[in-house]
Coordinates of C-alpha atoms in Angstrom, one line a residue:
X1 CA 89.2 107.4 90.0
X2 CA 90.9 104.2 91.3
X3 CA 94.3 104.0 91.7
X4 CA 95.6 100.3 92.0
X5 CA 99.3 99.6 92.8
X6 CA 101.0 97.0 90.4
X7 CA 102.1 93.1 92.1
X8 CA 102.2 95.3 94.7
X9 CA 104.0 93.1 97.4
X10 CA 106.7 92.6 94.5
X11 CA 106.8 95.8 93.4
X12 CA 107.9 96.9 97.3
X13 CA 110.9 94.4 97.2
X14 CA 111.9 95.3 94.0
X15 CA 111.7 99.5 95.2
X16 CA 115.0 97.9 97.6
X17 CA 116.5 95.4 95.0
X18 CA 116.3 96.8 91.7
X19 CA 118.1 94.0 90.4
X20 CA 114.5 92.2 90.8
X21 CA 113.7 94.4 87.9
X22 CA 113.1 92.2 85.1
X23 CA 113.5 88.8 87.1
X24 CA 110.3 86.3 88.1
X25 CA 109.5 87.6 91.4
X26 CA 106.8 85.9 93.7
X27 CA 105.6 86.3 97.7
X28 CA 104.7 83.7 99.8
X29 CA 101.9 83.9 102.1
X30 CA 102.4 82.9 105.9
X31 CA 104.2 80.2 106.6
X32 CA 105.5 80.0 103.0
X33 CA 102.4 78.1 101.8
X34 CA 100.8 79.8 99.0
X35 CA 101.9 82.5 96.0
X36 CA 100.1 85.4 97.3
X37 CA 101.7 88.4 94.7
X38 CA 103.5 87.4 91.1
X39 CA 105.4 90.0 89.1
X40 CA 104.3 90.0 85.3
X41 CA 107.2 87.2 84.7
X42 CA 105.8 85.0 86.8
X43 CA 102.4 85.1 85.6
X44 CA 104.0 84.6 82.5
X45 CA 104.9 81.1 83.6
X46 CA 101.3 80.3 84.4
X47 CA 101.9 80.2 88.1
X48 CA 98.6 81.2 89.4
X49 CA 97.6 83.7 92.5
X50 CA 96.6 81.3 95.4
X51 CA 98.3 78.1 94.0
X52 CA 100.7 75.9 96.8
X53 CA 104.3 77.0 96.4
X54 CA 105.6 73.5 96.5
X55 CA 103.8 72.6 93.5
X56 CA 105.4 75.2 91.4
X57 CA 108.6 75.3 93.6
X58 CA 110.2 73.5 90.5
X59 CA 109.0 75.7 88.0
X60 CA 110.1 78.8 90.1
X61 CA 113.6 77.6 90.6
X62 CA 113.7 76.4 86.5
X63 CA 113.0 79.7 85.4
X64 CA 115.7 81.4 88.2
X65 CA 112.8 83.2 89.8
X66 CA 113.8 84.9 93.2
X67 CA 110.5 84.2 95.9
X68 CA 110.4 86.0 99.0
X69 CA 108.4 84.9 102.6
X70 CA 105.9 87.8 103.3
X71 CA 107.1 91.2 104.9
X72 CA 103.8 92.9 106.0
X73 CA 105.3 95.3 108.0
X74 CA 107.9 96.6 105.1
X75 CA 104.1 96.6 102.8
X76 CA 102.1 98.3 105.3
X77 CA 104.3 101.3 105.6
X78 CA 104.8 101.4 101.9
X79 CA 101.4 101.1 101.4
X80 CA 101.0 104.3 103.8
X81 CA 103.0 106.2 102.0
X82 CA 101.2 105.4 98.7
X83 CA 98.4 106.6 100.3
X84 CA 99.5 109.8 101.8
X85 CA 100.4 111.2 98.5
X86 CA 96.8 110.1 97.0
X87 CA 95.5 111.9 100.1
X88 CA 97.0 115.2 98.5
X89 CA 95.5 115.6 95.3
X90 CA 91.6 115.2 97.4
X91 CA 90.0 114.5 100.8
X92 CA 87.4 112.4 99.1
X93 CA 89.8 108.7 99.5
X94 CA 88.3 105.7 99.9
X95 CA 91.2 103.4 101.4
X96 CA 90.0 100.5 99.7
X97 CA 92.5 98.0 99.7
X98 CA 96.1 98.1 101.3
X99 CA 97.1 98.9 97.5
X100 CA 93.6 100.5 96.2
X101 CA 92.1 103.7 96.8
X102 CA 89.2 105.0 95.2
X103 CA 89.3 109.2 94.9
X104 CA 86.5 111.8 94.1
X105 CA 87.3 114.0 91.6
X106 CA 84.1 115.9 91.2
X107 CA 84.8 118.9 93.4
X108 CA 88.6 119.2 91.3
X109 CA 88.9 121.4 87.8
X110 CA 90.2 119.1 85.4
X111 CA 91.0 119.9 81.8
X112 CA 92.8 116.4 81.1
X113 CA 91.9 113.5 82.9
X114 CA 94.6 112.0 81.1
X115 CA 97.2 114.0 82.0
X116 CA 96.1 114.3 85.8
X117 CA 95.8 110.4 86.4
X118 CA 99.8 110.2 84.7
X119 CA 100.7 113.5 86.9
X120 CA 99.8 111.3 89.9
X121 CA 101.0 107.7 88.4
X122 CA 104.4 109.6 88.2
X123 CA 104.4 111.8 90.9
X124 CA 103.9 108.0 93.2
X125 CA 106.9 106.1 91.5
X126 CA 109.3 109.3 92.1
X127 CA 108.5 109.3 95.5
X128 CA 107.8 105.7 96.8
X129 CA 109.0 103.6 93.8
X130 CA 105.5 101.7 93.1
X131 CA 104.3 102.1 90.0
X132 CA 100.5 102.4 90.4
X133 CA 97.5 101.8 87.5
X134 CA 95.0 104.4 87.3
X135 CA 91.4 104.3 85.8
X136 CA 88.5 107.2 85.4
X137 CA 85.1 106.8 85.2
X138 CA 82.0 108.5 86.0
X139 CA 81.4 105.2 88.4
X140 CA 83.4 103.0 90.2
X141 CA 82.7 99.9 88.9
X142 CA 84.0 101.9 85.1
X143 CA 87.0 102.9 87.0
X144 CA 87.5 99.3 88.4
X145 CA 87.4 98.6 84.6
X146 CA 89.3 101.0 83.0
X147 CA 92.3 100.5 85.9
X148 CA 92.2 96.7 84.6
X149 CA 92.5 98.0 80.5
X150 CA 95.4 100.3 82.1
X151 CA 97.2 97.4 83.2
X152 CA 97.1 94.8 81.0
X153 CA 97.5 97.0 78.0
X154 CA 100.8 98.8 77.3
X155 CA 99.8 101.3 74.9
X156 CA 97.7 102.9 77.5
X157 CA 100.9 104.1 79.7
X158 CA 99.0 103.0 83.1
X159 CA 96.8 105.3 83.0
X160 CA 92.8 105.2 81.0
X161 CA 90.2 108.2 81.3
X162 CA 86.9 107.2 80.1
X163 CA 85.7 110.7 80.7
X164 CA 84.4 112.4 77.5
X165 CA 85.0 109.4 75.6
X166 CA 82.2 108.7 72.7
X167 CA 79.8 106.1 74.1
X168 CA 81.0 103.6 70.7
X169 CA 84.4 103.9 71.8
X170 CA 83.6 102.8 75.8
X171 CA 81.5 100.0 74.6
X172 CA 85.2 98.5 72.3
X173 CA 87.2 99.0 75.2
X174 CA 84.5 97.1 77.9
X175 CA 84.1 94.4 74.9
X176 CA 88.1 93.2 75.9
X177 CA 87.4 93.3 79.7
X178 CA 86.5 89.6 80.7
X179 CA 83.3 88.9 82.4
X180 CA 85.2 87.6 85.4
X181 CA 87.1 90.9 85.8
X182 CA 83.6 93.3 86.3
X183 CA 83.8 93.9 90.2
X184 CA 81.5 92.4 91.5
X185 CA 80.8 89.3 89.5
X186 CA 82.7 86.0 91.2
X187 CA 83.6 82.9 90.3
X188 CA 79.8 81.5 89.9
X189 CA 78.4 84.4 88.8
X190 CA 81.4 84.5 85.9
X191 CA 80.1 80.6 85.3
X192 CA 76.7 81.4 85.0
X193 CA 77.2 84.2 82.8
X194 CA 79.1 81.9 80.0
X195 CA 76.8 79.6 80.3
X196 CA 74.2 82.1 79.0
X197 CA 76.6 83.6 76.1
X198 CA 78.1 86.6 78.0
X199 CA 81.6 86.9 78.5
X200 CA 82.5 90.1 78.2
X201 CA 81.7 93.7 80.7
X202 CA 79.7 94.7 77.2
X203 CA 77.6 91.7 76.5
X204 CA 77.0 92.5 80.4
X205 CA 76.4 95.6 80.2
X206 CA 73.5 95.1 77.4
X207 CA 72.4 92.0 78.8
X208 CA 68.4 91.7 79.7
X209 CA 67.6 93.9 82.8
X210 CA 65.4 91.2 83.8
X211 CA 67.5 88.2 83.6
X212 CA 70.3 90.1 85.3
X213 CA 67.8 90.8 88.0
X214 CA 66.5 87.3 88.1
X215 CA 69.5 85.6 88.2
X216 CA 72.0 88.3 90.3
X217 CA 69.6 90.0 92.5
X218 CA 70.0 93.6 92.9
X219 CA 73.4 93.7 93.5
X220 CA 73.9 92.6 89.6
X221 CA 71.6 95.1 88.2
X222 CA 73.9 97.7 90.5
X223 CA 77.0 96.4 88.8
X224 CA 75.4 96.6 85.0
X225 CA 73.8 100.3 85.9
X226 CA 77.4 101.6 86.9
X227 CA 78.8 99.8 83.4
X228 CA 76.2 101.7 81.9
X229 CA 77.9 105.2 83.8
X230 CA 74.7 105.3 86.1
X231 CA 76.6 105.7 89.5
X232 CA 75.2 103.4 92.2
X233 CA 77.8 102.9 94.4
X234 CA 78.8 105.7 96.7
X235 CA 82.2 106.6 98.0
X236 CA 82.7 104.9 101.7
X237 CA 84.3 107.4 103.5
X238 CA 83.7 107.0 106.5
X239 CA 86.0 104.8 108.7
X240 CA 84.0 101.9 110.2
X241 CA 85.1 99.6 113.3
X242 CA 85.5 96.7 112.5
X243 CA 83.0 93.6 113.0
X244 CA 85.9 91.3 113.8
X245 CA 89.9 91.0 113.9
X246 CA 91.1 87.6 113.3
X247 CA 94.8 86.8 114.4
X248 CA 96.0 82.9 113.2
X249 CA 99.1 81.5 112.0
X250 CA 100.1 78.0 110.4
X251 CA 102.4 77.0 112.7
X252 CA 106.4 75.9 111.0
X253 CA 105.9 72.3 112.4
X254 CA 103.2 70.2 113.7
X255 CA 102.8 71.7 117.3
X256 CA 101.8 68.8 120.0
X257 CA 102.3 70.5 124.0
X258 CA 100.1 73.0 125.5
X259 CA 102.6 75.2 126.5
X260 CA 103.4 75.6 122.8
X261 CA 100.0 76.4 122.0
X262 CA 99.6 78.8 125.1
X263 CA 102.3 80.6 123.8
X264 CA 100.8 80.8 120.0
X265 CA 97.3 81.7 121.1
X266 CA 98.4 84.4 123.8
X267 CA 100.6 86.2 120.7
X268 CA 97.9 85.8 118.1
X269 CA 95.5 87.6 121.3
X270 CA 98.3 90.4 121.8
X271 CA 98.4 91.1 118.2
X272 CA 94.5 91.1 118.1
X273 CA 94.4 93.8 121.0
X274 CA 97.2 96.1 119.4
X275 CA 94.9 96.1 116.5
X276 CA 91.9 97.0 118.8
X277 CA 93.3 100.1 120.8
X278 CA 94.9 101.0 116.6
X279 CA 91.1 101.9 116.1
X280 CA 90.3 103.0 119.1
X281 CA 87.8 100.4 119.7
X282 CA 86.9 97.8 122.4
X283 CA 85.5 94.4 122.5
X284 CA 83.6 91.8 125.0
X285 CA 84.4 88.5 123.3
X286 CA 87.0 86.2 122.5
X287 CA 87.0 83.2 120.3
X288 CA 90.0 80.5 120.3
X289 CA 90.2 77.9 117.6
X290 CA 92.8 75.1 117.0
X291 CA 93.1 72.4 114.2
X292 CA 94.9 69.7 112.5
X293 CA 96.1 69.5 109.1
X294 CA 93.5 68.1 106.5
X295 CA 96.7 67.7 104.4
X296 CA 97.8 64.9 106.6
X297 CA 95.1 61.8 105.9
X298 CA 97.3 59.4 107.6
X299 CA 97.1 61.7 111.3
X300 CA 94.5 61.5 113.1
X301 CA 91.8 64.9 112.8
X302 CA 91.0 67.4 115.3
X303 CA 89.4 70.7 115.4
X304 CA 88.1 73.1 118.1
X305 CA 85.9 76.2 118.1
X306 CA 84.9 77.8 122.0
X307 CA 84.3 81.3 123.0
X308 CA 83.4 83.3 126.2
X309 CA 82.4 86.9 126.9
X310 CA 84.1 89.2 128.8
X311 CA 82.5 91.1 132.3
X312 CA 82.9 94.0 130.7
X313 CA 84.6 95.9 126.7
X314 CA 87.6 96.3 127.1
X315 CA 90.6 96.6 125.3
X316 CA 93.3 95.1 127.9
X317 CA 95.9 92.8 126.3
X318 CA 96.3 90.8 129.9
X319 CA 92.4 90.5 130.2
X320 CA 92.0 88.8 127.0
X321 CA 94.9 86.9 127.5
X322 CA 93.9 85.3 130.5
X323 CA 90.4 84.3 128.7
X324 CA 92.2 82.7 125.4
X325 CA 94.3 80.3 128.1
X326 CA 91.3 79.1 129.5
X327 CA 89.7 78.8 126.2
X328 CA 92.1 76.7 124.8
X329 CA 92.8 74.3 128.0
X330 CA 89.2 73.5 127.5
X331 CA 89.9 72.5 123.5
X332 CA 93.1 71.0 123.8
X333 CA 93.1 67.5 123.5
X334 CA 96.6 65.5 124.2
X335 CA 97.9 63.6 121.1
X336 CA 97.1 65.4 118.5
X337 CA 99.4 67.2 115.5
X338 CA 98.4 70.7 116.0
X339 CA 98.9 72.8 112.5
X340 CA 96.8 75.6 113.1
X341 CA 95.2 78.4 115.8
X342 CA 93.8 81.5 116.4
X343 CA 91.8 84.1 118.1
X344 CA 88.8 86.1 117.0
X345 CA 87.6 89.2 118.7
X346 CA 84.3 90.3 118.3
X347 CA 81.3 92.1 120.4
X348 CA 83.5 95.5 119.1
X349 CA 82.1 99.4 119.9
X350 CA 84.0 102.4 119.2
X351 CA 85.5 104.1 122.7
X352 CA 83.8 107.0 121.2
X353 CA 80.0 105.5 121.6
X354 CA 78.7 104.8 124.9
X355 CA 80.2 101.7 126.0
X356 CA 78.0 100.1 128.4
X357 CA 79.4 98.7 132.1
X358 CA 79.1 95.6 133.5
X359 CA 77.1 95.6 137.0
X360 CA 80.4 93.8 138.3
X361 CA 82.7 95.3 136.1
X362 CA 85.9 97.6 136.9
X363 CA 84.2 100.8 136.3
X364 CA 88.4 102.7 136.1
X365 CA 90.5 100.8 133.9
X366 CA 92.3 103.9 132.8
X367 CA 95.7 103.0 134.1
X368 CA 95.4 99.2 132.2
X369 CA 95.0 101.5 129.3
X370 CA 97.8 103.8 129.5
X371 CA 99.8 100.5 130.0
X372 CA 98.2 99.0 126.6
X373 CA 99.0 102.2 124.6
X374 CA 102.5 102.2 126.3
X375 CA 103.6 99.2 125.5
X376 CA 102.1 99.6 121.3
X377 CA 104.2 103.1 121.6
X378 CA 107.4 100.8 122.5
X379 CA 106.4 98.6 120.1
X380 CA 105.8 100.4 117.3
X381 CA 109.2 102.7 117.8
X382 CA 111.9 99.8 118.4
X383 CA 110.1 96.9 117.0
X384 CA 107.7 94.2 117.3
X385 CA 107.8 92.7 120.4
X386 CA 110.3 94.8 122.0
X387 CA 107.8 94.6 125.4
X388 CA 105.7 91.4 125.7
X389 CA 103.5 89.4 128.1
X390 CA 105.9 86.3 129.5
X391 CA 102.5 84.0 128.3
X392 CA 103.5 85.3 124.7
X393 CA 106.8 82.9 125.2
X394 CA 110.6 83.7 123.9
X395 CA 111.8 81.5 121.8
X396 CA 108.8 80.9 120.2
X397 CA 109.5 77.5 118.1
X398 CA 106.3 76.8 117.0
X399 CA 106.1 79.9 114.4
X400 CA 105.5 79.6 110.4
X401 CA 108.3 79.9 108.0
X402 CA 109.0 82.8 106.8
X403 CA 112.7 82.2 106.0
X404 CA 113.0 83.9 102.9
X405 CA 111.6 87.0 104.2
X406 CA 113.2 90.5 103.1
X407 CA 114.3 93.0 105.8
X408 CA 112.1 95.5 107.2
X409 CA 114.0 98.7 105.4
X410 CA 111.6 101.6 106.4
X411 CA 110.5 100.4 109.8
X412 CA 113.3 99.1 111.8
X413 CA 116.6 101.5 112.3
X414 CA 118.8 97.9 112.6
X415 CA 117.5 97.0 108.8
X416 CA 117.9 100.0 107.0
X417 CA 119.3 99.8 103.5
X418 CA 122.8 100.5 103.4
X419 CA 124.6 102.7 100.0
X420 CA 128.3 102.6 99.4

């Protein structure tokens, strides 16, 4: 079973204004740039996902539609709660997305699919106010596209089970699902495919095995097989460290000084470390990068990319810090428009493998990180920032625009919605 929350950063700013109910909604991505969520209205108006806001701007404001600068924290913790109450109905969750979860329902006696999946769609908007989609399937990739029939069709309620459904009738419903909606199949492959006179998951699904081979590897004969309800794909449930966490802004203005950019890359590196100890994980490698703006043909171009490893893993905000400064003093070059930078952590093991020591390398750190998990404790109780390195700055005028942005209602005791 997937379920798949609906415009989801819209539908969380509507939960808190329900006069957006109805109205073109859209969210902006950092720094305001790009549409990054569209309520139903404004897909209507054939503002697509991804596009620059100031080139629909016009159309936005035409139509009275109300656009909002991103609120990640408000979405994370909505997105949490979403997710708690899937975590209810089985232990078998695959956290997806931060508005996707995949759930195994094998282990669970169902009479009706039907009814379960709208027991659960309901059950969700009562208590969180998001209304979800929901599709079953003997395999995910059916699921995938049985959630998309759910939610562009009305007369399905949200909710499609193609369990014990005749294999004539699954074939009519995968005919209306657009080649370019099959997970799995991009842009190219979605080209390809036309090109070749398939356009739909069931000209997919009963396309050669060979030529699906030939031309999408393996990895497209997985995707027809589960369209065919052969499973392939597994439930990942296991959580996994990640490879990489990438912290980088757009700044608000073009940033020129240093010290600005000291500032930005020594935030962006406490951000990446609070995300670290989050998954109980450490790392040995930093990466700094800065760049102009490719938008600006008339300024001259600049872009930097430099890295060093640490003695030893660690997961010490101050450590890394002290690396991403001398990082970027070697980049930096004076008389340039700065637009963009960021850091990128990598090298990372779990703290619960063997973490091996440098020869030079502090071998007790444990009070570095008590002082870490101390200050994300702060952090995370008050709010963002309450306790921060000096090299992080104060006033901070180099960050994006976010002026638009909604207030953080669940996370912050200062913002909570007020009745009466």
């Amino acid at each position: 079973m997937l379920a798949d929350c609906n415009n989801f950063y819209v539908s969380c700013e509507r939960v808190f204004n329900p006069l957006l109910e109805g109205r073109p909604v859209a969210v902006l991505s950092n720094n305001d740039g790009c549409i990054v969520a569209r309520s139903n209205e404004v897909k209507a108006l054939g503002v697509p996902m991804g596009a620059p806001f100031f080139e629909y701007k016009k159309v936005l404001t035409d139509n009275n539609a109300i656009v909002f600068s991103s609120n990640y924290e408000l979405y994370g913790d909505m997105s949490g709660r979403v997710m708690e109450i899937l975590s209810m109905f089985t232990n078998n969750i695959e956290y997806y997305s931060i508005d996707e979860a995949f759930l195994e329902l094998t282990d669970l006696h169902v009479n009706d699919y039907t009814e379960f999946g709208r027991d659960i769609r309901d059950y969700i908007k009562n208590c969180t106010g998001i209304p979800v989609s929901i599709g079953i399937a003997h395999t995910k990739t059916l699921a995938k596209a049985a959630n998309e029939l759910a939610k562009k069709n009305p007369e399905f309620n949200g909710v499609l089970s193609l369990i014990n459904v005749a294999p004539r009738e699954v074939d009519g419903l995968l005919d209306k699902v657009d080649v370019s909606d099959i997970w799995g199949i991009g842009r190219q492959y979605s080209k390809m495919l036309r090109a070749h006179n398939i356009s739909t998951a069931f000209e997919f699904k009963n396309a050669l095995p060979a030529f699906v081979r030939q031309y999408m590897t393996v990895s497209g004969l997985r995707t027809q097989m589960e369209l065919a309800g052969t499973a392939c794909i597994s439930l990942d449930l296991e959580f996994k460290t990640k490879k990489g966490i990438l912290s980088s802004r757009s700044f608000g203005h073009a940033v020129m000084e240093l010290t600005d950019l000291e500032e930005a890359v020594s935030s962006y590196t406490a951000l990446a470390c609070h995300k670290l100890r989050a998954e109980n994980a450490v790392a040995r490698k930093i990466s700094v990068f800065i760049r102009t703006s490719g938008f600006r043909k008339n300024d001259r171009q600049y872009k930097a990319f430099v890295s060093q490893e640490l003695l030893d893993y660690s997961d010490n905000t101050g450590e890394f810090i002290k690396a991403a400064i001398s990082l970027l003093r070697k980049a930096y070059k004076r008389g340039f428009k700065y637009a963009k930078a960021g850091v990128f952590v990598t090298d990372i093991l779990s703290t619960s493998a063997h973490v091996p020591l440098s020869l030079f390398g502090t071998l007790d750190k444990s009070k570095k990180n008590i002082l870490g998990r101390l200050v994300d404790k702060i952090n995370d109780h008050y709010k963002t920032d309450t306790v921060f390195y000096a090299a992080c700055g104060v006033a901070k005028d180099w960050k994006g625009k976010s002026g638009q942005k909604s207030k953080k209602f669940t996370t912050s005791w200062r913002e909570l919605l007020t009745v009466g």
